[in-house]
XYZ file of C-alpha atoms in Angstrom:
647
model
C -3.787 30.416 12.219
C -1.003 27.897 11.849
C -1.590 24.876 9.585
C -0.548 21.522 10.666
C 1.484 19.702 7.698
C 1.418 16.449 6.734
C 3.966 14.682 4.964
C 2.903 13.340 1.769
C 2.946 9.735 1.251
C 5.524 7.827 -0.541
C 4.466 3.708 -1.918
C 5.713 1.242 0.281
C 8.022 -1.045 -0.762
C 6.555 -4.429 -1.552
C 7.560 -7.798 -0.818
C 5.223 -10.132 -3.399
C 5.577 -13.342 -1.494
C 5.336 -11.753 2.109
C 7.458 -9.850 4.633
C 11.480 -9.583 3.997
C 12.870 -12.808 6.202
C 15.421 -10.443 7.840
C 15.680 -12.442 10.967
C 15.597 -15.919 9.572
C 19.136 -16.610 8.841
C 20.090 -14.744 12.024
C 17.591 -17.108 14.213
C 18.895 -20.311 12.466
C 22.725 -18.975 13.996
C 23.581 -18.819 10.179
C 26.632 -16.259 9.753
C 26.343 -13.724 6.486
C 29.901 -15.412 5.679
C 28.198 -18.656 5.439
C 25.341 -17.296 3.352
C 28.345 -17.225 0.788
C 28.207 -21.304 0.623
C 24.532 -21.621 -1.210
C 24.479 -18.400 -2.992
C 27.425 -19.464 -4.539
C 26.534 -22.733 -5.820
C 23.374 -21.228 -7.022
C 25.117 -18.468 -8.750
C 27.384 -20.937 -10.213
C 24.061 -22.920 -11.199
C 23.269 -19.983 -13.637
C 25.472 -21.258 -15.984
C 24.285 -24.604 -16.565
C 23.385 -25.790 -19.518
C 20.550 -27.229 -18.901
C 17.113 -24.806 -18.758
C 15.673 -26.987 -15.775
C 18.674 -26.220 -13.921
C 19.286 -22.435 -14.463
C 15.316 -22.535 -13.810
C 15.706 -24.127 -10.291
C 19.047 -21.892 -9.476
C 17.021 -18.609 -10.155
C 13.984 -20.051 -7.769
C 16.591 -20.876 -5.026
C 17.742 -17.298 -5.542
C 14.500 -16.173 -5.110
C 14.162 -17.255 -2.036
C 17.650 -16.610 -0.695
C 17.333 -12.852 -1.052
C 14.513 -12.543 1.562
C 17.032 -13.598 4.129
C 18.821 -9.762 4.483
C 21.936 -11.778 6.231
C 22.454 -13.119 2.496
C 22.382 -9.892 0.901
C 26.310 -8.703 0.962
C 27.037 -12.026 0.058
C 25.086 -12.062 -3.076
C 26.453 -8.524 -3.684
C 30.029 -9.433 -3.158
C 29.367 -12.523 -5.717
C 27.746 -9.819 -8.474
C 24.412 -11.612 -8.168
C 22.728 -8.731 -10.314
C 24.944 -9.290 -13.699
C 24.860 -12.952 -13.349
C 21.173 -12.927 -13.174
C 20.609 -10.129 -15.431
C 21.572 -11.563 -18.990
C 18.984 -14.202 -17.761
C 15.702 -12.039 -18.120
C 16.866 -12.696 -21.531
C 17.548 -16.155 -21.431
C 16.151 -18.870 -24.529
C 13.826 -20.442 -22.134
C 10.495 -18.845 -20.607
C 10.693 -20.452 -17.293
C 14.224 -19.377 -16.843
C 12.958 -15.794 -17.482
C 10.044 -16.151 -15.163
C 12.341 -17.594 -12.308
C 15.251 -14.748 -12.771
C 12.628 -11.932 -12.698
C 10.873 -13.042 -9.459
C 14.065 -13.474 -8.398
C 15.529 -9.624 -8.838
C 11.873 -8.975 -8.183
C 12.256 -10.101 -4.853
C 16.046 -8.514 -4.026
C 14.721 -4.990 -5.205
C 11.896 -5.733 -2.898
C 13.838 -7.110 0.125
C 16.849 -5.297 -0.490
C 16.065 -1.339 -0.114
C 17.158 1.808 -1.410
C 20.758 0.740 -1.279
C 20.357 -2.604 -3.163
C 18.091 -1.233 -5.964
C 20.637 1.751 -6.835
C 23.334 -1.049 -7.134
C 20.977 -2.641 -9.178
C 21.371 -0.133 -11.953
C 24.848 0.402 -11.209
C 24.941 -3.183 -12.197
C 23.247 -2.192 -15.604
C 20.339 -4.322 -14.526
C 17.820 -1.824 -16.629
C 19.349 -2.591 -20.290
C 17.826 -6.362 -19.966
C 15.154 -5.314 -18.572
C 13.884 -2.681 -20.756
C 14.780 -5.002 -23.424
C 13.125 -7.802 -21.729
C 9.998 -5.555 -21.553
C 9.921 -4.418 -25.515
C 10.573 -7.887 -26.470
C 7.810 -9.924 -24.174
C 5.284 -6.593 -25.223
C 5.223 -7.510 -28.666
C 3.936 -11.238 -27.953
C 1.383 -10.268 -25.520
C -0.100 -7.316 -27.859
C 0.256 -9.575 -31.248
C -0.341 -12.898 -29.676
C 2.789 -13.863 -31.134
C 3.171 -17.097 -28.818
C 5.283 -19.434 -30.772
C 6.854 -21.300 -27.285
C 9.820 -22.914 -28.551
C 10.091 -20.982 -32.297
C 10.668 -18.065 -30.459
C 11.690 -18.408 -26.726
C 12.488 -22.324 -26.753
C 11.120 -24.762 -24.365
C 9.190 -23.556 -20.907
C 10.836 -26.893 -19.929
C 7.955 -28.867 -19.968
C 7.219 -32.050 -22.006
C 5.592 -30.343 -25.193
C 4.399 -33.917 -26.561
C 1.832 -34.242 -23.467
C 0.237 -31.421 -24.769
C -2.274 -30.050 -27.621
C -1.169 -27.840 -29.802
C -3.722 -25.935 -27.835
C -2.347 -25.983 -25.058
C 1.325 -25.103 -25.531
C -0.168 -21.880 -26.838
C -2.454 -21.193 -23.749
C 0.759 -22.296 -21.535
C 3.240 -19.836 -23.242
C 0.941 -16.988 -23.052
C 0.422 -17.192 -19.513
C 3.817 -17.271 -19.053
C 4.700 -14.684 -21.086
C 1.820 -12.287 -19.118
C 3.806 -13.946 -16.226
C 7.138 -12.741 -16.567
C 5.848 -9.457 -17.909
C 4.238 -8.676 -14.735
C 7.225 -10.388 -13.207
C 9.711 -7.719 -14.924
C 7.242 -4.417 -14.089
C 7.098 -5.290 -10.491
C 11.506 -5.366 -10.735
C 10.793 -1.626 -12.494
C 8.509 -1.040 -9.872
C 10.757 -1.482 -6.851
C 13.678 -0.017 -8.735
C 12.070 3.376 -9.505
C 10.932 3.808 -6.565
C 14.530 3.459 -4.765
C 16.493 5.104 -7.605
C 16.176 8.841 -9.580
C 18.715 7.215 -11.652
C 15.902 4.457 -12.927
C 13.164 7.068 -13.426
C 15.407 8.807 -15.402
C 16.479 5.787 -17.275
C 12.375 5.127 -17.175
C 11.894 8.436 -19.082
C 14.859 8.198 -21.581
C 14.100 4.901 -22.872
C 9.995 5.372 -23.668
C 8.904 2.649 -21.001
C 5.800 4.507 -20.244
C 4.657 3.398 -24.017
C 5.509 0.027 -23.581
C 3.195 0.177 -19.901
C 1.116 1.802 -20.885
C 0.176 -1.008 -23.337
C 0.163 -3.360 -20.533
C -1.911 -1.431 -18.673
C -4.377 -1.339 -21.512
C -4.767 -5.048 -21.413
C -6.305 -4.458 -18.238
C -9.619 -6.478 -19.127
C -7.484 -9.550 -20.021
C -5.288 -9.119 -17.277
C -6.154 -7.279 -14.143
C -2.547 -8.895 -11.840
C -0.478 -7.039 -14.763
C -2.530 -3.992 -14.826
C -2.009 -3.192 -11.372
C 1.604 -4.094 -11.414
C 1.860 -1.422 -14.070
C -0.608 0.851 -12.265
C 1.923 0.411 -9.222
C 4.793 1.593 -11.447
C 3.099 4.553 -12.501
C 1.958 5.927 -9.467
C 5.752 5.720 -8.408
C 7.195 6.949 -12.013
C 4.342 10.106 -12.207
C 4.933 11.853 -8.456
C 7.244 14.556 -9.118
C 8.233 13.701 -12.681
C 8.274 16.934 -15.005
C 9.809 15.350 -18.083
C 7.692 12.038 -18.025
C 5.039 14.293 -18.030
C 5.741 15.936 -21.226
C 5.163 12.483 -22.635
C 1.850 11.686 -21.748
C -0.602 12.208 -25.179
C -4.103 12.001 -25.624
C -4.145 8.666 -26.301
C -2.467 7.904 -22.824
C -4.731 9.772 -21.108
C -7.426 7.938 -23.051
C -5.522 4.468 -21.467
C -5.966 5.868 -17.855
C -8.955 7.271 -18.111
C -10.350 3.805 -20.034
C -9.021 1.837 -16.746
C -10.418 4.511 -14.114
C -14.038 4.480 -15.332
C -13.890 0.735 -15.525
C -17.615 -0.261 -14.943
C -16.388 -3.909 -12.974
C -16.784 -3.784 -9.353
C -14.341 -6.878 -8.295
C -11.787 -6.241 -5.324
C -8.977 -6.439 -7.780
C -10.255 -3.565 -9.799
C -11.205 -1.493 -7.019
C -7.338 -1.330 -6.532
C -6.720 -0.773 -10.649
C -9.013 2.132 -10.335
C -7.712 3.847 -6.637
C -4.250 3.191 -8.361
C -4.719 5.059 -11.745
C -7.101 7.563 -9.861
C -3.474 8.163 -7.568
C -1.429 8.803 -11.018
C -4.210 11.027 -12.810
C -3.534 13.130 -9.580
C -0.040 12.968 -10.157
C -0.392 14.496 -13.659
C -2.800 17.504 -12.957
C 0.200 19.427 -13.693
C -0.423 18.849 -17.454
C -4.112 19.369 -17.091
C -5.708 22.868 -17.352
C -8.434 24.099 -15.930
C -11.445 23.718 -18.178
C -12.522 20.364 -16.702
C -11.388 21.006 -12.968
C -14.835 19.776 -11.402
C -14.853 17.159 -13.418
C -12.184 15.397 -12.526
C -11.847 15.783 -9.255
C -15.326 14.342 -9.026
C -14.308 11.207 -10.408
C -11.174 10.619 -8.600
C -13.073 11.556 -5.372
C -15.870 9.427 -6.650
C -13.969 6.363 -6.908
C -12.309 7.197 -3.285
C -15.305 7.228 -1.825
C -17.027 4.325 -2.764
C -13.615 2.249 -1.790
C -14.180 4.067 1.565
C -17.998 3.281 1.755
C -16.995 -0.551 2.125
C -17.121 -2.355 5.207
C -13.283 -3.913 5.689
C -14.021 -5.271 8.703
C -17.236 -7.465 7.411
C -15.449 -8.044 4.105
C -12.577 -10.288 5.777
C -15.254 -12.142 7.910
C -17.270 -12.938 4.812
C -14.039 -13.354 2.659
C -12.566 -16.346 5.278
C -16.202 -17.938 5.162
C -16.371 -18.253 1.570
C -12.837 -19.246 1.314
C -13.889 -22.281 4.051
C -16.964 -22.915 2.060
C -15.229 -23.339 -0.750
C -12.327 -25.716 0.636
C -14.885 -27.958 2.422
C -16.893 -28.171 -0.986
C -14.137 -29.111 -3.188
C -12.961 -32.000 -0.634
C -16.208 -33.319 -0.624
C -16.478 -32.924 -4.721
C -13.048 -34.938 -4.420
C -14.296 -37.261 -2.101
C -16.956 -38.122 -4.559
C -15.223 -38.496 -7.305
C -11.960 -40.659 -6.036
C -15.118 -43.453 -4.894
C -16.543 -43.073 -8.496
C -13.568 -43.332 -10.483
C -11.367 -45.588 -8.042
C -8.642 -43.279 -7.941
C -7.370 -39.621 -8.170
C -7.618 -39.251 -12.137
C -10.738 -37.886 -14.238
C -11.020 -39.426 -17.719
C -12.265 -36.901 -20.423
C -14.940 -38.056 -22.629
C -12.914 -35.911 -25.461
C -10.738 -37.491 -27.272
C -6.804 -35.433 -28.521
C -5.383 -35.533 -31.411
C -1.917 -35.330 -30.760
C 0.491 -35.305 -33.681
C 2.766 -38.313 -34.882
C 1.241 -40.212 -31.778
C -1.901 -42.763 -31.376
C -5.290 -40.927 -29.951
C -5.596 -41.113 -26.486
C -7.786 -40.036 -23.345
C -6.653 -37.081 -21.643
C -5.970 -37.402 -18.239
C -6.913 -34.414 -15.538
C -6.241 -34.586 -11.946
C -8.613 -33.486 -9.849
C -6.258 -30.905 -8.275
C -6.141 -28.701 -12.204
C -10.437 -28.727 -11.465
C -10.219 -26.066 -8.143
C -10.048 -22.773 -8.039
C -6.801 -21.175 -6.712
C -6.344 -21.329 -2.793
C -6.080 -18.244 -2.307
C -8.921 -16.229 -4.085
C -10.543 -14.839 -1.561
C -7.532 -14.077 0.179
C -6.087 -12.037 -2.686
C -9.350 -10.617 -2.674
C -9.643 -8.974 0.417
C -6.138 -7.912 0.394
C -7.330 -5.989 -2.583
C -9.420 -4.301 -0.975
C -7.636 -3.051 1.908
C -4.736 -1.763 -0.185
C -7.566 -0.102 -1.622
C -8.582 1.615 1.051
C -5.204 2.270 2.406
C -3.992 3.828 -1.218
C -7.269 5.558 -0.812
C -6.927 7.137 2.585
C -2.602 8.062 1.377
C -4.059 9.847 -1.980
C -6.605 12.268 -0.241
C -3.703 13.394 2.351
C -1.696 13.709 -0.580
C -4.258 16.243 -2.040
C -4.429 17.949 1.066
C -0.696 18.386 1.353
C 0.009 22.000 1.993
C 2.744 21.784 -0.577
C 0.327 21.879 -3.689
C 0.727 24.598 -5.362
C -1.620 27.635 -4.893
C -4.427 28.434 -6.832
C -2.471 31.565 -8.690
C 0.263 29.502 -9.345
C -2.397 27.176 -11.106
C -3.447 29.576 -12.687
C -0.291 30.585 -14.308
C 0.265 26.511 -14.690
C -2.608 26.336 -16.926
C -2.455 29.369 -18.813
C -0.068 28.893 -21.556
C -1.558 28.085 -25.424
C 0.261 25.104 -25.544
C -0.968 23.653 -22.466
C -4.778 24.580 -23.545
C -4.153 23.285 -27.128
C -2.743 19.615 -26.260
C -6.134 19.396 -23.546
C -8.388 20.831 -26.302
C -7.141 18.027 -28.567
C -7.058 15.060 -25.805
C -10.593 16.024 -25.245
C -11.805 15.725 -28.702
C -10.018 12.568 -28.799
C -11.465 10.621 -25.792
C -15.362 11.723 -26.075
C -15.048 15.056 -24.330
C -15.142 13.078 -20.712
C -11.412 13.462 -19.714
C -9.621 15.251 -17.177
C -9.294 18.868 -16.396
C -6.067 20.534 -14.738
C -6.695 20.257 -10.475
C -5.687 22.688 -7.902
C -6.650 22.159 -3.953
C -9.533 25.036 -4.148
C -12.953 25.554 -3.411
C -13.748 22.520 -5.874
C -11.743 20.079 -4.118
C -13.469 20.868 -0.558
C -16.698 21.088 -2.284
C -16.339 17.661 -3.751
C -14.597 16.308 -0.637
C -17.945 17.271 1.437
C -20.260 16.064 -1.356
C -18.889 12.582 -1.469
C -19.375 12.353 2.588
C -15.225 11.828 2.369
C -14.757 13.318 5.903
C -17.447 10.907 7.573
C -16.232 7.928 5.780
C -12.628 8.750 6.982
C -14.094 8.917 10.880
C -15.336 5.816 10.164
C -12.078 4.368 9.051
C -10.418 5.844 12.255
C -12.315 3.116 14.652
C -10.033 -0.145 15.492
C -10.678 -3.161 13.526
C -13.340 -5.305 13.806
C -12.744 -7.809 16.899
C -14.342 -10.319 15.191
C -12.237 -9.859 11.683
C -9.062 -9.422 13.831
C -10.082 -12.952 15.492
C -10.290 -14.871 12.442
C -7.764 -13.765 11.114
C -5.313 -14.385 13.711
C -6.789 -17.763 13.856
C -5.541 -18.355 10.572
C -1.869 -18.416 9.210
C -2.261 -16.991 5.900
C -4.919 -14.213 6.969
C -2.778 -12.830 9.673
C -1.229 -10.378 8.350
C -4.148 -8.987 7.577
C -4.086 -7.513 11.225
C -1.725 -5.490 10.446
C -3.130 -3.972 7.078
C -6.348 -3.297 9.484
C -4.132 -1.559 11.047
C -2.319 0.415 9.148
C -5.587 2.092 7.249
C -6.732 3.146 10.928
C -3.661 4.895 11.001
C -3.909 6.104 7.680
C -7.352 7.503 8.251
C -6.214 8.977 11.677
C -3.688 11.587 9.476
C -6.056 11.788 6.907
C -8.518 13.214 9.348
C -5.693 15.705 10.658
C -4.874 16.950 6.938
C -9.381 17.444 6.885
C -9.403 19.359 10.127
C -6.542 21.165 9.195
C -7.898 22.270 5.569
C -11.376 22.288 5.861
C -13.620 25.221 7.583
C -15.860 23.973 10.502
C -19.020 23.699 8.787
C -17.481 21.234 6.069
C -16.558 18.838 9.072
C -20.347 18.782 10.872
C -19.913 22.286 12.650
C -18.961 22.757 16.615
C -20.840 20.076 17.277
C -19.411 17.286 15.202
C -15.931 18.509 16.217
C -16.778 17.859 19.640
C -17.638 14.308 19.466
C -14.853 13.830 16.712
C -12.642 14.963 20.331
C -14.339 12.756 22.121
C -13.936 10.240 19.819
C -9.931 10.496 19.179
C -9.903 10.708 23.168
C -10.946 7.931 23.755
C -9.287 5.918 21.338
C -6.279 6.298 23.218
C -7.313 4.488 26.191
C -10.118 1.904 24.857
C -7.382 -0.347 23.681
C -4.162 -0.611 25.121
C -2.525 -3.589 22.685
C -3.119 -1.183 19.508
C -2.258 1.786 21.614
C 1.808 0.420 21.145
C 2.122 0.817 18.332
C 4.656 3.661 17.797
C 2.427 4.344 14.568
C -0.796 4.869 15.828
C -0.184 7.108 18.885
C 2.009 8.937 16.676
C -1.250 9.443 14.289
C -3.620 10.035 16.622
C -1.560 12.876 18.423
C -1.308 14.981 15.510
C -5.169 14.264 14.818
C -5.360 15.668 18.003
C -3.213 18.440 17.684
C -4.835 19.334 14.974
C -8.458 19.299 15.902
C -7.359 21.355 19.355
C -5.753 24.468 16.387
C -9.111 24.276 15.267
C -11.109 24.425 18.174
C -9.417 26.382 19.448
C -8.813 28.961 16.824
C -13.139 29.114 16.366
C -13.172 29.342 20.565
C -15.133 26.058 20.436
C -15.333 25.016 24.010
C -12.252 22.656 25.189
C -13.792 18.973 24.837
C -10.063 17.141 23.804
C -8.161 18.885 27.248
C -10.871 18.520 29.606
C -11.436 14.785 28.813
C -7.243 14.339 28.649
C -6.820 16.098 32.147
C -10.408 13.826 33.685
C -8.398 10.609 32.441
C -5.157 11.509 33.993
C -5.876 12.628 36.990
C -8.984 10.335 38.529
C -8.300 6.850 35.875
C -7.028 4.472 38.859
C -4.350 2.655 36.307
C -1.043 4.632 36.839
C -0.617 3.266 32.846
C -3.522 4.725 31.508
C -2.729 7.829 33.479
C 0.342 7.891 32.376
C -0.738 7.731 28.145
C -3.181 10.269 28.993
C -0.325 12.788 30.462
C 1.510 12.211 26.926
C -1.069 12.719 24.889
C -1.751 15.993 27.195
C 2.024 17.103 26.579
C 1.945 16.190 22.918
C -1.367 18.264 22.362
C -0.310 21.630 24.293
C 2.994 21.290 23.692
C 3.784 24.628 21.258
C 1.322 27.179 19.242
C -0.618 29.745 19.692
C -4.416 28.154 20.100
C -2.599 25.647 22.514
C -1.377 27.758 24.856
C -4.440 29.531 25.011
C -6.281 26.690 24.936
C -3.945 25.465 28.312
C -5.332 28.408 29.821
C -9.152 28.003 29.521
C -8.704 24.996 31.015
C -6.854 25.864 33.780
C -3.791 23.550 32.518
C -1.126 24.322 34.942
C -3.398 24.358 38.193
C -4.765 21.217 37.836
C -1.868 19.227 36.793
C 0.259 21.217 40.009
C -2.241 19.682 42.285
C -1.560 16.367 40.927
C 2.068 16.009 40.475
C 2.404 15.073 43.679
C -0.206 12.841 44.254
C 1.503 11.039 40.803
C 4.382 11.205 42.543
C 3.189 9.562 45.554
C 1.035 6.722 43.916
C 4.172 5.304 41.760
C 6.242 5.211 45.146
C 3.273 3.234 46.931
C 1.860 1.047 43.828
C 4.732 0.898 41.374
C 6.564 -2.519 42.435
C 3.935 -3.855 43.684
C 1.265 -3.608 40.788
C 3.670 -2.636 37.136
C 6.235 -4.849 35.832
C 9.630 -2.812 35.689
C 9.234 -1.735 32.074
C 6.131 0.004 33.651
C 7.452 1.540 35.537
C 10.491 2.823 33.375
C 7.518 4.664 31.164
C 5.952 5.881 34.402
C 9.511 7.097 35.444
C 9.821 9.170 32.509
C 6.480 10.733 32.595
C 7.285 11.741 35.925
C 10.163 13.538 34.688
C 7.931 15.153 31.736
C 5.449 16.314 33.742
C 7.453 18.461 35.806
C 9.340 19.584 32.951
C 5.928 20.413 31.274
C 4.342 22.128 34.687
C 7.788 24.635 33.875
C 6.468 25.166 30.355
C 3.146 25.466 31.293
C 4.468 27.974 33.850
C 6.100 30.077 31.562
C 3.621 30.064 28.806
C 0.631 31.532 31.886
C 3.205 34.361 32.888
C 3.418 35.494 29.563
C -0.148 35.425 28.617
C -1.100 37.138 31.817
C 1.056 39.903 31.823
């Protein structure tokens, strides 16, 4: 029987302070041409003497490039070598600023804007900026102005203390500032994972990433990076010792259960996949156990509940601190906090710090972060088991002759000894990977994942600005899950999926996803999804002569639902499932396909001349137009395909 492929999944580009504004220059009627007249003051700005003003230049930057109408002119100007030399610049905050600033053009700008980028030679200052800001976070070797100058604040307002707390955070700032710009690059450019290999800048990540306890925002930024630098990478692999195995595995088997390491862990679980080329085959169950293991429990969580728990804290949590200010503006008489403590602060008289009552709260957005965490969790999740399931891993002989050399065996034997016997074993899509995908309840969890979102989390969150998107993320890991489940029915036998049975309702199920909903059925994404899901599970049934649940309920919907729309979704998803293969056609024929759907092309027909103006706006009936046309184009087909099989 013919498999169904899926297309294995690539990392999305990311836009760190929320979607590309393509559209907003074009919606204010600003012309590209006159994109020219900021982006070259602020260009011009880079220049300046002064830190501050360099500083403030690289932030307008920053948020120029979202606006894709500003791009050629920032390219025509040679945005990337003026900003470049910058990552390098005497001041921290002028660092910071110029790598969120390329951070967000390789981000917003694409493919074709991050292989200009190292046209323009951007990688030179930024492997450099890398090495240089990785030997002050590792050493602690924070000296603010001794050895980066000022971070352009007023250094006499503040302990001695506190300059060193404020330069390491920025420091850990721009570093995960300046991974994020490697990030987007490598993942647009061969050239830059090239450059990525030649220059050792999985060492100096790697380091990062083993600060992950300190420093969980920097760890996934570098977990990010590797993911992208590991997937298809033959030489990078070459470079990977036991000690940066030991880094991975160290961060995998993390024992902290916070949404932001949830993501580390799905993250470095994706790149330990990505090296099982360099893994032999002593350990095999092993380690696909604990990569499964981890994608499982980030599939056992509710998403759904999590965002409607998530928004109440984060409303708790707003209304208590007002209240805490509340109090404290009647105690003190104003907005200021005196400290009891009393600073020493050199070649200056004592005095009484002063701390607004904004530095007490928490950041805004915790639990937003939070539960954005998690569902990039689950999404990465749902990407990296289709990406095991991709028919174009290798087979299990060519493992076998992957794993066999005495090199290979010696450098694992070694890494073993090294990290306490527990790491990782070479993988191959086998018996062990269905066995642990059927241990870990991986195929139920991923039905799970296939329902739509939670009303009630898709309500609060479109009640709210800053949670919105989170529709959309929702979204997309329904999606997700809908080809994951097509790569499981595809790969596993019956009995791993529930038996006949379970496949059944798993039809009934996908069925009637396509009609429950009509505002998530638009998207181009999902009903693109759910069809091969569909496709898929009808191979299967049909290939095990598992009675026709998927056809039968398709043909009941399109021929007696009395919407002409929802007719009209059902006869696509009825030419999408029996449109080619073997187990369709014969599938087409059990049912009696072509009889039934003769007997109603007219009546179709006839109920779009009588009810189409008068009930469906003329977009409506556009659709309905062309299904019109498909269906007798399809009754042909269908045709054809009974002759043959009959005679």
């Amino acid at each position: 029987m013919g498999k169904s492929r899926t297309k294995r999944f690539k990392r999305p580009q990311f836009s760190p302070t929320g979607d590309c504004q393509a559209e907003a220059a074009a919606a204010n009627g600003t012309d590209p041409e006159e994109d020219d007249g900021p982006a070259a003051e602020l260009l011009e700005k880079l220049q300046h003497p002064s830190a501050e003003v360099r500083e403030c230049a690289c932030a307008g930057l920053a948020r120029l490039v979202q606006q894709r109408p500003a791009l050629p002119g920032l390219a025509r100007r040679d945005a990337v070598r003026r900003l470049g030399p910058l990552l390098l610049d005497p001041s921290l905050a002028v660092r910071e600023t110029a790598a969120g600033a390329l951070r967000n053009l390789s981000a917003c700008g694409g493919f074709e804007v991050c292989d200009d980028m190292v046209t323009k030679d951007i990688m030179t200052p930024l492997v450099a900026l890398l090495k240089e800001v990785l030997s002050c976070v590792l050493f602690h070797l924070i000296l603010g102005a001794v050895l980066f100058g000022s971070t352009g604040l007023d250094s006499n307002e503040m302990s001695p203390q506190e300059k060193k707390d404020q330069n390491r955070n920025s420091i850990e700032n721009i570093a995960n500032e300046a991974v994020n710009v490697l990030w987007n690059i490598c993942e647009c450019s061969s050239r830059a994972v090239s450059i990525f290999n030649k220059e050792g800048c999985l060492e100096i990540v790697l380091k990062y990433l083993s600060r992950f306890s300190t420093n969980v925002d920097l760890a996934i930024s570098v977990a990010y990076c590797l993911q992208t630098v590991t997937e298809d990478n033959p030489e990078l692999l070459k470079s990977f010792s036991a000690p940066a195995l030991h880094v991975l595995e160290s961060a995998m088997l993390s024992p902290v259960s916070s949404m932001e390491y949830i993501l580390l862990k799905t993250l470095v679980a994706g790149t330990i996949w990505n090296l099982k080329d360099i893994i032999p085959s002593k350990s095999q169950a092993e380690i696909i156990n604990a990569i499964l293991k981890i994608l499982s429990e980030v599939l056992e969580m509710d998403a759904g509940e999590t965002v409607i728990q998530m928004k109440e804290t984060e409303t708790q949590r707003i209304k208590t601190a007002a209240q805490t200010e509340d109090t404290l503006q009647n105690v003190n008489g104003d907005d200021l906090i005196e400290d009891d403590e009393m600073e020493e602060i050199p070649h200056r008289r004592k005095v009484r710090r002063k701390t607004f009552i904004s530095d007490l709260l928490p950041p805004t957005d915790k639990e937003l972060r939070e539960t954005i965490a998690l569902l990039t969790a689950q999404q990465t999740a749902l990407e990296i088991i289709v990406n095991m399931c991709c028919s174009e891993d290798p087979t299990d002989d060519e493992w076998e002759e992957l794993s066999s050399s005495d090199e290979s065996d010696a450098f694992m034997e070694n890494s073993l000894s090294e990290c306490g016997g527990q790491l990782l074993s070479p993988l191959c899509l086998s018996h062990e990977v269905h066995a642990a995908l059927t241990n870990y309840l991986i195929p139920k969890k991923i039905f799970e994942k296939t329902a739509f979102p939670n009303s009630i989390a898709v309500d609060v969150c479109s009640r709210n600005p800053s949670w919105k998107p989170l529709i959309r993320k929702m979204s997309t890991i329904q999606c997700r899950a809908l080809v994951c489940l097509q790569s499981l029915v595809s790969l596993l036998d019956v009995d791993h999926l529930g038996g006949p049975a379970a496949l059944q309702t798993l039809a009934q199920h996908l069925s009637q996803l396509l009609f429950s909903q009509p505002d998530f059925a638009k998207h181009v994404d999902f009903l693109e999804a759910i069809s091969s899901a569909l496709r898929a599970l009808l191979q299967t049934v049909a290939s095990k002569n598992i009675p026709q649940t998927i056809g039968c309920f398709l043909l009941e919907v399109a021929t007696k639902d009395p919407s002409l729309v929802v007719a009209g979704e059902a006869l696509d998803a009825l030419f999408d499932v029996f449109a080619d293969g073997k187990e369709a056609e014969r599938a087409s024929v059990q049912i009696k396909l072509l009889s039934a759907l003769k007997e109603f092309q007219p009546v179709f027909k006839m109920k779009i001349r009588k009810e189409g103006r008068a009930k469906y706006s003329p977009d409506q009936l556009c659709v309905l137009d062309n299904v019109k046309m498909n269906l007798r184009r399809f009754v042909a087909y269908q045709e054809t395909v009974e002759k043959r099989l009959t005679t």
